Amino acid sequence: MGTPVSLDIADDRPATELATLADEVFAWLREVDARFSTYQPDSEVCRFDRGELLLSEASADLRRVLERCADLWDATDGFFDAYATGGLDPSGYVKGWAVQVASDRLRAAGADNHCLNAGGDVRVRGHSSTGLPWRIGVRHPWNPSAVCLVLSGTDLAVATSGVYERGHHVRDPRRGTPARGLRSVTVVGPDLGLADAYATAAVAMGVAGIGWLDRLAGYQHAVVTDDARCLHSTNLPLTD
């Protein structure tokens, strides 16, 4: 998916078991990359986008992702649009979804304490090896060596979308131009796929996305605007 991925399993289990669990996580993420990459012309997404693969022939995962993207388009009034760049690109949902699935599988396998981080999309469960809740730093949007917020929890999905690494790559689908107004949006909630999509949609909305995020049930947020204002939900799980 073009991003670094790290996994920390904090359960006290034999090293061979931990290695097997880690191998299964990375095998799944490689499978997702091969299927959903918009950079590999032979990926399932690219073949479907070119009309070489019918929906009836697509994998269950691709059909599920396309259905969820359609639901998100409706839920965000069109601001989450898998076709915003012209071709099919469900990446704004897929990365978070893939990490969520991996975390769910770890938990089902008995690895109740873990942190999986894919380029800033983070799923934590249980406690770290210190016995304390996990701490997740949200990168400062102007200083790559600093954080602007630190979150803490034992069951959190944290997704951040911003323009500080790839420039204004999120497009306003209504105007067809790069979205402006929000430099960084972090969404926290129970499902990382949805949190990832909500963060992307809010960036696409610009400043109006702040009010939209305020109305989201079950999810909290932190926003840094282009003019350096930092706003966040009152119940965001912040720590020092």
PDB file of N, CA, C and O in Angstrom, residues 83-114:
ATOM      1  N   TYR A  83     -14.275   7.528  -6.897  1.00  0.00           N
ATOM      2  CA  TYR A  83     -13.986   7.916  -8.280  1.00  0.00           C
ATOM      3  C   TYR A  83     -13.620   9.402  -8.381  1.00  0.00           C
ATOM      4  O   TYR A  83     -13.666   9.977  -9.465  1.00  0.00           O
ATOM      5  N   ALA A  84     -13.225  10.010  -7.259  1.00  0.00           N
ATOM      6  CA  ALA A  84     -12.951  11.459  -7.257  1.00  0.00           C
ATOM      7  C   ALA A  84     -11.828  11.849  -8.202  1.00  0.00           C
ATOM      8  O   ALA A  84     -11.809  12.966  -8.729  1.00  0.00           O
ATOM      9  N   THR A  85     -10.882  10.944  -8.433  1.00  0.00           N
ATOM     10  CA  THR A  85      -9.756  11.262  -9.313  1.00  0.00           C
ATOM     11  C   THR A  85     -10.007  10.842 -10.759  1.00  0.00           C
ATOM     12  O   THR A  85      -9.119  10.973 -11.600  1.00  0.00           O
ATOM     13  N   GLY A  86     -11.190  10.332 -11.031  1.00  0.00           N
ATOM     14  CA  GLY A  86     -11.517   9.915 -12.386  1.00  0.00           C
ATOM     15  C   GLY A  86     -11.630   8.410 -12.520  1.00  0.00           C
ATOM     16  O   GLY A  86     -12.586   7.895 -13.080  1.00  0.00           O
ATOM     17  N   GLY A  87     -10.626   7.686 -12.015  1.00  0.00           N
ATOM     18  CA  GLY A  87     -10.668   6.229 -12.013  1.00  0.00           C
ATOM     19  C   GLY A  87     -11.027   5.709 -10.636  1.00  0.00           C
ATOM     20  O   GLY A  87     -11.150   6.473  -9.673  1.00  0.00           O
ATOM     21  N   LEU A  88     -11.210   4.408 -10.528  1.00  0.00           N
ATOM     22  CA  LEU A  88     -11.560   3.792  -9.251  1.00  0.00           C
ATOM     23  C   LEU A  88     -10.354   3.769  -8.322  1.00  0.00           C
ATOM     24  O   LEU A  88      -9.306   3.226  -8.661  1.00  0.00           O
ATOM     25  N   ASP A  89     -10.504   4.379  -7.156  1.00  0.00           N
ATOM     26  CA  ASP A  89      -9.450   4.373  -6.150  1.00  0.00           C
ATOM     27  C   ASP A  89     -10.098   4.325  -4.761  1.00  0.00           C
ATOM     28  O   ASP A  89     -10.410   5.363  -4.180  1.00  0.00           O
ATOM     29  N   PRO A  90     -10.320   3.105  -4.219  1.00  0.00           N
ATOM     30  CA  PRO A  90     -10.956   2.978  -2.912  1.00  0.00           C
ATOM     31  C   PRO A  90      -9.972   3.040  -1.747  1.00  0.00           C
ATOM     32  O   PRO A  90     -10.307   2.654  -0.630  1.00  0.00           O
ATOM     33  N   SER A  91      -8.753   3.542  -2.007  1.00  0.00           N
ATOM     34  CA  SER A  91      -7.692   3.519  -0.994  1.00  0.00           C
ATOM     35  C   SER A  91      -8.088   4.230   0.292  1.00  0.00           C
ATOM     36  O   SER A  91      -7.620   3.865   1.378  1.00  0.00           O
ATOM     37  N   GLY A  92      -8.932   5.264   0.200  1.00  0.00           N
ATOM     38  CA  GLY A  92      -9.336   6.013   1.378  1.00  0.00           C
ATOM     39  C   GLY A  92     -10.128   5.191   2.374  1.00  0.00           C
ATOM     40  O   GLY A  92     -10.296   5.596   3.524  1.00  0.00           O
ATOM     41  N   TYR A  93     -10.611   4.043   1.945  1.00  0.00           N
ATOM     42  CA  TYR A  93     -11.276   3.101   2.845  1.00  0.00           C
ATOM     43  C   TYR A  93     -10.455   1.837   3.048  1.00  0.00           C
ATOM     44  O   TYR A  93     -10.398   1.293   4.158  1.00  0.00           O
ATOM     45  N   VAL A  94      -9.793   1.377   1.985  1.00  0.00           N
ATOM     46  CA  VAL A  94      -9.169   0.054   1.994  1.00  0.00           C
ATOM     47  C   VAL A  94      -8.072  -0.084   3.046  1.00  0.00           C
ATOM     48  O   VAL A  94      -8.003  -1.109   3.735  1.00  0.00           O
ATOM     49  N   LYS A  95      -7.223   0.931   3.183  1.00  0.00           N
ATOM     50  CA  LYS A  95      -6.106   0.767   4.130  1.00  0.00           C
ATOM     51  C   LYS A  95      -6.619   0.560   5.545  1.00  0.00           C
ATOM     52  O   LYS A  95      -6.191  -0.369   6.241  1.00  0.00           O
ATOM     53  N   GLY A  96      -7.544   1.412   5.984  1.00  0.00           N
ATOM     54  CA  GLY A  96      -8.094   1.257   7.322  1.00  0.00           C
ATOM     55  C   GLY A  96      -8.846  -0.046   7.483  1.00  0.00           C
ATOM     56  O   GLY A  96      -8.737  -0.726   8.514  1.00  0.00           O
ATOM     57  N   TRP A  97      -9.611  -0.423   6.460  1.00  0.00           N
ATOM     58  CA  TRP A  97     -10.346  -1.682   6.497  1.00  0.00           C
ATOM     59  C   TRP A  97      -9.395  -2.872   6.628  1.00  0.00           C
ATOM     60  O   TRP A  97      -9.631  -3.789   7.441  1.00  0.00           O
ATOM     61  N   ALA A  98      -8.316  -2.873   5.870  1.00  0.00           N
ATOM     62  CA  ALA A  98      -7.371  -3.980   5.903  1.00  0.00           C
ATOM     63  C   ALA A  98      -6.732  -4.126   7.278  1.00  0.00           C
ATOM     64  O   ALA A  98      -6.572  -5.240   7.787  1.00  0.00           O
ATOM     65  N   VAL A  99      -6.379  -3.006   7.891  1.00  0.00           N
ATOM     66  CA  VAL A  99      -5.780  -3.044   9.226  1.00  0.00           C
ATOM     67  C   VAL A  99      -6.815  -3.494  10.254  1.00  0.00           C
ATOM     68  O   VAL A  99      -6.501  -4.267  11.173  1.00  0.00           O
ATOM     69  N   GLN A 100      -8.053  -3.042  10.112  1.00  0.00           N
ATOM     70  CA  GLN A 100      -9.112  -3.472  11.018  1.00  0.00           C
ATOM     71  C   GLN A 100      -9.306  -4.983  10.937  1.00  0.00           C
ATOM     72  O   GLN A 100      -9.428  -5.665  11.969  1.00  0.00           O
ATOM     73  N   VAL A 101      -9.354  -5.529   9.730  1.00  0.00           N
ATOM     74  CA  VAL A 101      -9.512  -6.974   9.556  1.00  0.00           C
ATOM     75  C   VAL A 101      -8.343  -7.716  10.200  1.00  0.00           C
ATOM     76  O   VAL A 101      -8.535  -8.726  10.896  1.00  0.00           O
ATOM     77  N   ALA A 102      -7.125  -7.212   9.994  1.00  0.00           N
ATOM     78  CA  ALA A 102      -5.953  -7.858  10.586  1.00  0.00           C
ATOM     79  C   ALA A 102      -6.035  -7.845  12.110  1.00  0.00           C
ATOM     80  O   ALA A 102      -5.722  -8.846  12.772  1.00  0.00           O
ATOM     81  N   SER A 103      -6.454  -6.721  12.677  1.00  0.00           N
ATOM     82  CA  SER A 103      -6.593  -6.623  14.124  1.00  0.00           C
ATOM     83  C   SER A 103      -7.680  -7.570  14.634  1.00  0.00           C
ATOM     84  O   SER A 103      -7.506  -8.236  15.674  1.00  0.00           O
ATOM     85  N   ASP A 104      -8.788  -7.663  13.920  1.00  0.00           N
ATOM     86  CA  ASP A 104      -9.860  -8.578  14.311  1.00  0.00           C
ATOM     87  C   ASP A 104      -9.364 -10.020  14.302  1.00  0.00           C
ATOM     88  O   ASP A 104      -9.714 -10.821  15.184  1.00  0.00           O
ATOM     89  N   ARG A 105      -8.544 -10.357  13.317  1.00  0.00           N
ATOM     90  CA  ARG A 105      -8.013 -11.716  13.235  1.00  0.00           C
ATOM     91  C   ARG A 105      -7.034 -11.995  14.370  1.00  0.00           C
ATOM     92  O   ARG A 105      -7.018 -13.104  14.928  1.00  0.00           O
ATOM     93  N   LEU A 106      -6.228 -11.009  14.715  1.00  0.00           N
ATOM     94  CA  LEU A 106      -5.322 -11.187  15.853  1.00  0.00           C
ATOM     95  C   LEU A 106      -6.105 -11.447  17.128  1.00  0.00           C
ATOM     96  O   LEU A 106      -5.759 -12.343  17.917  1.00  0.00           O
ATOM     97  N   ARG A 107      -7.146 -10.676  17.329  1.00  0.00           N
ATOM     98  CA  ARG A 107      -7.949 -10.852  18.543  1.00  0.00           C
ATOM     99  C   ARG A 107      -8.626 -12.219  18.548  1.00  0.00           C
ATOM    100  O   ARG A 107      -8.696 -12.885  19.591  1.00  0.00           O
ATOM    101  N   ALA A 108      -9.130 -12.659  17.397  1.00  0.00           N
ATOM    102  CA  ALA A 108      -9.761 -13.971  17.312  1.00  0.00           C
ATOM    103  C   ALA A 108      -8.771 -15.092  17.606  1.00  0.00           C
ATOM    104  O   ALA A 108      -9.154 -16.158  18.109  1.00  0.00           O
ATOM    105  N   ALA A 109      -7.485 -14.827  17.315  1.00  0.00           N
ATOM    106  CA  ALA A 109      -6.437 -15.821  17.575  1.00  0.00           C
ATOM    107  C   ALA A 109      -5.917 -15.740  19.006  1.00  0.00           C
ATOM    108  O   ALA A 109      -4.977 -16.468  19.365  1.00  0.00           O
ATOM    109  N   GLY A 110      -6.495 -14.862  19.821  1.00  0.00           N
ATOM    110  CA  GLY A 110      -6.096 -14.770  21.222  1.00  0.00           C
ATOM    111  C   GLY A 110      -5.042 -13.730  21.515  1.00  0.00           C
ATOM    112  O   GLY A 110      -4.584 -13.622  22.659  1.00  0.00           O
ATOM    113  N   ALA A 111      -4.643 -12.949  20.504  1.00  0.00           N
ATOM    114  CA  ALA A 111      -3.660 -11.874  20.717  1.00  0.00           C
ATOM    115  C   ALA A 111      -4.436 -10.617  21.092  1.00  0.00           C
ATOM    116  O   ALA A 111      -4.708  -9.755  20.258  1.00  0.00           O
ATOM    117  N   ASP A 112      -4.782 -10.523  22.369  1.00  0.00           N
ATOM    118  CA  ASP A 112      -5.670  -9.452  22.832  1.00  0.00           C
ATOM    119  C   ASP A 112      -4.966  -8.119  23.034  1.00  0.00           C
ATOM    120  O   ASP A 112      -5.631  -7.095  23.218  1.00  0.00           O
ATOM    121  N   ASN A 113      -3.640  -8.116  23.019  1.00  0.00           N
ATOM    122  CA  ASN A 113      -2.871  -6.896  23.273  1.00  0.00           C
ATOM    123  C   ASN A 113      -1.949  -6.625  22.095  1.00  0.00           C
ATOM    124  O   ASN A 113      -0.923  -7.296  21.937  1.00  0.00           O
ATOM    125  N   HIS A 114      -2.330  -5.692  21.252  1.00  0.00           N
ATOM    126  CA  HIS A 114      -1.505  -5.418  20.079  1.00  0.00           C
ATOM    127  C   HIS A 114      -1.726  -4.011  19.559  1.00  0.00           C
ATOM    128  O   HIS A 114      -2.751  -3.380  19.840  1.00  0.00           O
TER     129      HIS A 114
END
